[in-house]
Coordinates of C-alpha atoms and ligand atoms in Angstrom, one line a residue:
M27 CA 117.0 77.4 93.1
I28 CA 115.7 80.4 95.0
P29 CA 112.0 80.1 95.5
T30 CA 109.7 82.1 93.1
I31 CA 106.9 82.3 95.6
E32 CA 106.2 81.1 99.1
W33 CA 103.6 81.4 101.8
K34 CA 105.4 82.9 104.8
D35 CA 103.9 83.9 108.2
G36 CA 100.5 84.8 106.8
L37 CA 101.7 86.6 103.7
I38 CA 102.9 85.8 100.2
R39 CA 106.5 86.4 99.4
M40 CA 107.1 86.8 95.7
L41 CA 110.4 87.2 93.8
D42 CA 110.0 90.3 91.7
Q43 CA 111.2 88.9 88.4
T44 CA 111.2 92.3 86.7
K45 CA 114.3 93.1 88.7
L46 CA 116.3 90.0 87.5
P47 CA 119.0 89.4 86.7
T48 CA 120.6 92.5 88.3
E49 CA 118.8 92.5 91.6
I50 CA 117.1 89.8 93.8
V51 CA 114.2 91.5 95.4
Y52 CA 111.3 89.9 97.2
V53 CA 107.9 91.6 97.6
D54 CA 105.6 90.8 100.5
C55 CA 102.0 90.7 99.4
R56 CA 99.6 91.3 102.3
D57 CA 96.3 91.7 100.3
V58 CA 94.7 90.4 97.2
E59 CA 95.2 93.7 95.3
T60 CA 99.0 93.4 95.6
V61 CA 98.9 89.8 94.4
A62 CA 96.8 90.8 91.4
Q63 CA 99.2 93.6 90.7
G64 CA 102.2 91.2 91.0
I65 CA 100.6 88.9 88.3
R66 CA 99.6 91.8 86.0
D67 CA 102.9 93.6 86.2
L68 CA 104.9 90.4 85.8
W69 CA 106.6 90.3 89.2
I70 CA 105.5 86.7 88.9
R71 CA 105.0 85.2 85.5
G72 CA 104.9 81.9 83.7
A73 CA 101.7 79.9 83.5
P74 CA 102.2 77.5 86.5
A75 CA 103.6 80.2 88.7
I76 CA 100.7 82.6 88.2
G77 CA 98.3 79.7 89.0
I78 CA 100.1 79.2 92.3
A79 CA 100.1 82.9 93.0
A80 CA 96.4 83.1 92.3
A81 CA 95.7 80.1 94.6
M82 CA 97.7 81.7 97.4
G83 CA 95.9 85.0 96.7
V84 CA 92.6 83.3 97.3
A85 CA 93.9 81.8 100.6
L86 CA 95.2 85.3 101.6
G87 CA 92.0 87.1 100.7
A88 CA 89.8 84.5 102.4
R89 CA 91.5 85.1 105.8
E90 CA 90.2 88.6 105.8
I91 CA 86.6 87.7 105.0
R92 CA 84.1 88.5 107.8
A93 CA 81.0 86.5 107.0
D94 CA 78.6 84.7 109.3
S95 CA 77.1 82.3 106.8
F96 CA 78.7 79.9 104.3
D97 CA 76.9 81.5 101.4
A98 CA 78.1 85.0 102.3
F99 CA 81.7 83.6 102.7
Y100 CA 81.5 81.8 99.3
E101 CA 80.3 85.0 97.6
E102 CA 83.3 86.8 98.8
V103 CA 85.6 84.0 97.7
E104 CA 84.1 84.3 94.2
R105 CA 84.7 88.0 94.3
I106 CA 88.4 87.4 95.1
A107 CA 88.7 84.8 92.4
F108 CA 87.2 87.2 89.9
K109 CA 89.7 89.9 90.8
L110 CA 92.6 87.5 90.4
G111 CA 91.2 86.0 87.2
A112 CA 91.0 89.5 85.6
T113 CA 94.8 89.9 85.6
R114 CA 96.0 87.9 82.6
P115 CA 93.8 86.0 80.1
T116 CA 95.9 83.5 78.3
A117 CA 97.4 81.1 80.8
V118 CA 94.7 78.6 81.7
N119 CA 96.5 77.6 84.9
L120 CA 95.3 80.8 86.5
F121 CA 91.6 79.8 86.0
W122 CA 92.4 76.1 86.7
A123 CA 93.9 77.1 90.1
L124 CA 91.0 79.5 91.0
D125 CA 88.5 76.8 90.1
R126 CA 90.3 74.3 92.3
M127 CA 90.3 76.7 95.2
K128 CA 86.6 77.4 94.8
A129 CA 85.9 73.7 94.6
Y130 CA 87.8 73.2 97.8
V131 CA 85.6 75.7 99.6
R132 CA 82.4 74.0 98.3
A133 CA 83.7 70.5 99.2
H134 CA 84.4 71.5 102.8
R135 CA 81.2 73.5 103.4
E136 CA 80.3 71.4 106.5
E137 CA 83.6 72.1 108.3
G138 CA 82.9 75.7 109.0
I139 CA 84.5 78.9 107.8
A140 CA 87.4 79.0 110.2
K141 CA 88.6 75.5 109.1
I142 CA 88.0 76.3 105.4
K143 CA 90.3 79.4 105.7
E144 CA 93.1 77.2 107.2
G145 CA 92.4 74.5 104.5
L146 CA 92.8 77.0 101.7
V147 CA 96.3 77.9 102.8
R148 CA 97.2 74.1 102.7
E149 CA 95.5 73.7 99.4
S150 CA 97.5 76.4 97.8
Q151 CA 100.7 74.9 99.2
T152 CA 99.6 71.5 97.8
I153 CA 99.2 73.1 94.3
L154 CA 102.8 74.4 94.6
D155 CA 104.2 71.0 95.8
E156 CA 102.3 69.1 93.1
D157 CA 103.6 71.5 90.5
I158 CA 107.2 70.6 91.4
A159 CA 106.4 66.9 91.3
V160 CA 104.7 67.2 88.0
N161 CA 107.7 69.1 86.6
R162 CA 110.1 66.3 87.7
A163 CA 107.9 63.7 86.1
M164 CA 107.7 65.7 82.9
G165 CA 111.5 66.1 83.0
A166 CA 112.0 62.3 83.2
W167 CA 109.7 61.6 80.2
G168 CA 111.1 64.4 78.1
A169 CA 114.8 63.9 78.8
A170 CA 114.6 60.6 77.0
F171 CA 114.1 62.6 73.8
L172 CA 117.3 64.6 74.2
R173 CA 120.6 62.9 73.2
D174 CA 124.0 63.3 74.7
G175 CA 125.6 66.2 73.0
D176 CA 122.4 67.9 71.8
T177 CA 122.1 71.6 71.6
V178 CA 118.5 72.8 72.4
L179 CA 116.9 76.1 71.6
T180 CA 114.3 77.5 74.0
H181 CA 112.1 80.6 73.9
C182 CA 111.0 82.7 76.8
N183 CA 111.4 81.2 80.3
A184 CA 109.7 77.9 81.1
G185 CA 112.0 77.3 84.0
S186 CA 112.0 77.1 87.8
L187 CA 111.1 80.8 87.8
A188 CA 108.0 80.2 85.8
T189 CA 106.7 77.4 88.0
G190 CA 106.8 76.2 91.6
G191 CA 110.3 74.9 90.9
Y192 CA 112.4 72.8 88.5
G193 CA 110.6 74.1 85.4
T194 CA 108.7 72.6 82.4
A195 CA 110.9 73.0 79.3
L196 CA 113.9 73.8 81.4
G197 CA 112.9 70.9 83.6
V198 CA 113.3 68.5 80.7
I199 CA 116.8 70.0 80.0
R200 CA 117.7 69.8 83.7
A201 CA 116.5 66.1 83.8
A202 CA 118.7 65.3 80.8
V203 CA 121.7 66.9 82.4
E204 CA 121.0 65.1 85.7
A205 CA 120.9 61.9 83.6
G206 CA 124.5 62.6 82.6
K207 CA 123.8 63.9 79.1
R208 CA 125.9 66.8 77.9
V209 CA 123.2 69.3 76.7
R210 CA 123.8 72.9 75.7
V211 CA 121.1 75.5 75.4
Y212 CA 120.5 78.5 73.0
A213 CA 118.2 81.0 74.7
D214 CA 116.2 83.4 72.5
E215 CA 116.3 86.8 74.3
T216 CA 112.4 87.0 73.8
R217 CA 111.4 90.5 73.0
P218 CA 109.9 92.7 74.3
V219 CA 110.1 91.6 77.9
L220 CA 113.3 89.7 77.6
Q221 CA 112.4 86.6 79.7
G222 CA 115.0 84.6 77.7
A223 CA 117.9 87.1 78.3
R224 CA 117.0 88.1 81.9
L225 CA 115.6 84.9 83.3
T226 CA 116.4 81.8 81.2
A227 CA 120.1 82.7 80.8
W228 CA 120.4 83.6 84.5
E229 CA 118.6 80.5 85.7
L230 CA 120.7 78.1 83.6
M231 CA 123.9 79.9 84.6
Q232 CA 122.9 79.4 88.2
D233 CA 122.7 75.6 87.5
K234 CA 125.9 75.7 85.4
I235 CA 124.1 74.4 82.3
P236 CA 125.9 75.8 79.3
V237 CA 123.8 78.5 77.7
T238 CA 124.3 80.9 74.8
L239 CA 122.1 84.0 74.5
I240 CA 121.0 85.0 71.0
T241 CA 118.5 87.7 69.8
D242 CA 115.2 86.3 68.5
N243 CA 116.0 87.1 64.9
M244 CA 119.2 84.9 65.0
A245 CA 117.4 81.6 65.6
G246 CA 116.8 80.8 61.9
W247 CA 120.5 81.4 61.1
M248 CA 121.6 79.1 63.9
M249 CA 119.4 76.4 62.6
K250 CA 120.6 76.9 59.1
Q251 CA 124.2 76.3 60.3
G252 CA 123.2 73.1 62.0
K253 CA 123.8 74.4 65.4
I254 CA 120.4 73.4 66.9
D255 CA 119.3 69.7 67.4
A256 CA 115.9 70.3 69.0
V257 CA 113.6 73.0 70.3
I258 CA 111.6 72.8 73.5
V259 CA 109.3 75.5 74.9
G260 CA 106.6 75.8 77.5
T261 CA 102.9 76.6 77.1
D262 CA 100.3 78.8 78.6
R263 CA 97.4 76.9 77.1
T264 CA 97.2 73.7 75.0
V265 CA 93.8 73.0 73.6
A266 CA 91.9 69.9 72.4
N267 CA 93.3 69.8 68.8
G268 CA 96.8 70.1 70.1
D269 CA 97.4 73.8 69.2
V270 CA 99.6 75.5 71.8
A271 CA 99.6 79.1 73.0
N272 CA 103.0 80.3 74.2
K273 CA 105.1 83.5 74.4
I274 CA 105.0 85.6 71.3
G275 CA 107.7 84.4 68.9
T276 CA 107.1 80.7 69.6
Y277 CA 105.2 80.3 66.3
S278 CA 108.1 81.8 64.3
V279 CA 110.5 79.4 66.0
A280 CA 108.2 76.4 65.2
V281 CA 108.0 77.4 61.5
L282 CA 111.8 77.7 61.4
A283 CA 112.2 74.4 63.1
R284 CA 109.9 72.7 60.6
H285 CA 111.7 74.3 57.7
H286 CA 115.1 73.0 58.9
G287 CA 113.8 69.5 59.9
I288 CA 114.4 70.1 63.7
P289 CA 112.1 68.4 66.2
F290 CA 109.9 70.9 68.1
Y291 CA 108.6 69.9 71.5
V292 CA 106.3 71.5 74.0
A293 CA 106.4 70.8 77.7
A294 CA 102.8 71.0 79.0
P295 CA 101.8 70.0 82.5
T296 CA 98.2 68.8 82.4
S297 CA 97.3 72.0 84.4
T298 CA 98.0 73.9 81.1
I299 CA 95.7 71.7 79.0
D300 CA 92.3 73.1 78.3
L301 CA 90.0 70.6 76.5
T302 CA 87.1 72.9 76.7
I303 CA 88.5 74.8 73.7
A304 CA 88.5 73.1 70.4
S305 CA 91.2 75.0 68.5
G306 CA 94.0 77.5 69.0
D307 CA 92.0 80.2 67.1
L308 CA 89.7 80.5 70.2
I309 CA 92.4 81.0 72.8
P310 CA 92.2 84.5 74.3
I311 CA 95.5 86.3 73.6
E312 CA 96.6 89.0 76.0
Q313 CA 97.4 92.4 74.5
R314 CA 99.9 94.4 76.5
N315 CA 100.9 98.0 76.6
G316 CA 102.8 99.2 73.5
R317 CA 105.3 100.9 75.8
E318 CA 106.9 97.5 76.3
I319 CA 108.0 97.8 72.7
T320 CA 108.8 101.5 72.4
H321 CA 110.8 101.7 75.6
V322 CA 113.3 99.4 77.2
F323 CA 111.8 98.6 80.6
G324 CA 109.7 101.7 80.5
R325 CA 112.8 103.8 80.7
T326 CA 114.9 104.3 77.5
Q327 CA 112.9 105.3 74.5
I328 CA 113.8 103.4 71.4
A329 CA 111.0 104.3 69.0
P330 CA 109.4 107.6 67.8
E331 CA 107.0 109.3 70.2
G332 CA 103.4 108.3 69.3
V333 CA 104.2 105.4 66.9
A334 CA 101.4 102.9 66.5
T335 CA 102.2 99.5 68.1
E336 CA 100.7 96.1 68.5
N337 CA 101.9 94.0 71.4
P338 CA 100.3 90.5 71.6
A339 CA 102.0 88.7 74.5
F340 CA 101.4 85.2 73.1
D341 CA 100.9 83.4 69.8
V342 CA 99.5 80.1 68.8
T343 CA 101.6 77.3 67.3
P344 CA 99.5 74.9 65.3
A345 CA 99.6 71.2 66.3
R346 CA 101.0 70.2 62.9
L347 CA 104.3 71.9 63.7
I348 CA 104.8 70.1 67.0
I349 CA 106.5 66.7 67.2
G350 CA 105.6 65.9 70.8
I351 CA 103.9 67.3 73.8
V352 CA 105.7 66.4 77.0
T353 CA 103.4 65.9 80.0
E354 CA 103.7 64.3 83.4
K355 CA 101.9 61.3 81.9
G356 CA 104.3 60.8 79.1
V357 CA 105.1 62.3 75.6
F358 CA 102.2 62.4 73.2
R359 CA 101.4 63.5 69.6
P360 CA 99.4 66.7 69.7
R361 CA 96.4 65.0 68.2
D362 CA 96.3 62.6 71.2
I363 CA 96.3 65.3 73.8
R364 CA 92.5 65.2 73.9
K365 CA 92.7 61.5 75.0
L366 CA 94.5 62.3 78.3
G367 CA 91.3 63.1 80.1
D368 CA 89.6 59.8 79.0
P369 CA 90.0 57.1 81.7
N370 CA 89.3 54.4 79.1
V371 CA 92.3 55.2 77.0
D372 CA 95.4 53.1 77.5
L373 CA 98.0 55.8 77.6
D374 CA 100.9 53.4 77.1
A375 CA 99.4 52.6 73.6
I376 CA 99.6 56.2 72.5
R377 CA 102.8 57.3 74.2
L378 CA 105.6 58.4 71.9
R379 CA 108.9 56.5 72.2
P380 CA 112.2 58.3 71.8
Ligands
MRU402 O1 104.4 86.5 79.8 P1 105.0 85.4 80.6 O2 106.4 85.6 81.0 O3 104.1 85.0 81.7 O4 105.0 84.2 79.5 C1 105.5 82.9 79.9 C2 105.5 81.9 78.8 O5 105.1 82.2 77.7 C3 106.0 80.6 79.2 O6 106.6 79.9 78.2 C4 104.8 79.7 79.6 O7 104.0 80.4 80.6 C5 105.2 78.4 80.2 S1 106.0 78.5 81.7 C6 106.3 77.0 82.3

């Protein structure tokens, strides 16, 4: 797969995903403002990928700090983290990665500012490398739940493009294919930003995994005809009661899956799990500009001038509609997600078996 983001010669090179699938364009980010713009304007998107971008953004910004005391340096790091954190509110990875970078600075206080600046670059690279390893582990656990010959529906893009590489939901599909299972995919186009059409379809075709593109409103009919065996999606934030925030439209797919008796899985690296929030009702949902709905890519107008719009970028799927949450530690019932942080819990006893 082509890399989504990389640290290269003192700058951050980001694939501009708004240009896919027709153009492959990389943007070089030389300052924090450009990284923040890249996250806000969806050049880079997908929960794990924006966490990595934010971590690299801290490393990039820290290099420019001129401070002669640790406290002055740390204050500037916090300012950078605040700026990056103000880009998109729903994916918890963003805040998880920023907290981890700030914790790195505090933990290495005694080493001096110059060493910390170098260490931050390494730490952001470690976050990227760990993300790929986590996705592979998640793939191995999740693939066991897909059978040879299954057709799987997915929504949005939870693939290599949305992560450091390999993907979460698409990682599970990739792992099943690598294990020799014949798996086919239906990709919802995912209005209004079309991550399914532009990104998931493209990514799977690159890997020669059979994919069929449908519009979002076709999913129910495909299920009714028995064409779908399982659904797997990613997540931006999974909270203590097992509720899951993901791309708008995920909730509708989960309701449809339940109605048709089709298992609905969520691939959730632990970096997307937020046990500080008790229920999905409390997850902040990003509201985006209505122009994403009224215009196709800000260009062709498809709705009357001045029409009122609502454009929530995410919705919340309640735990009761989810059969299993795939993590790098195994597959669990949504209600058991809260136990993952407890060192006294025997995970083997609560893991779901295929
Ligand atoms: O608005 P986006 O494209 O950032 O939304 C992405 C999603 O909803 C993904 O499903 C989610 O971040 C999981 S990515 C592994």
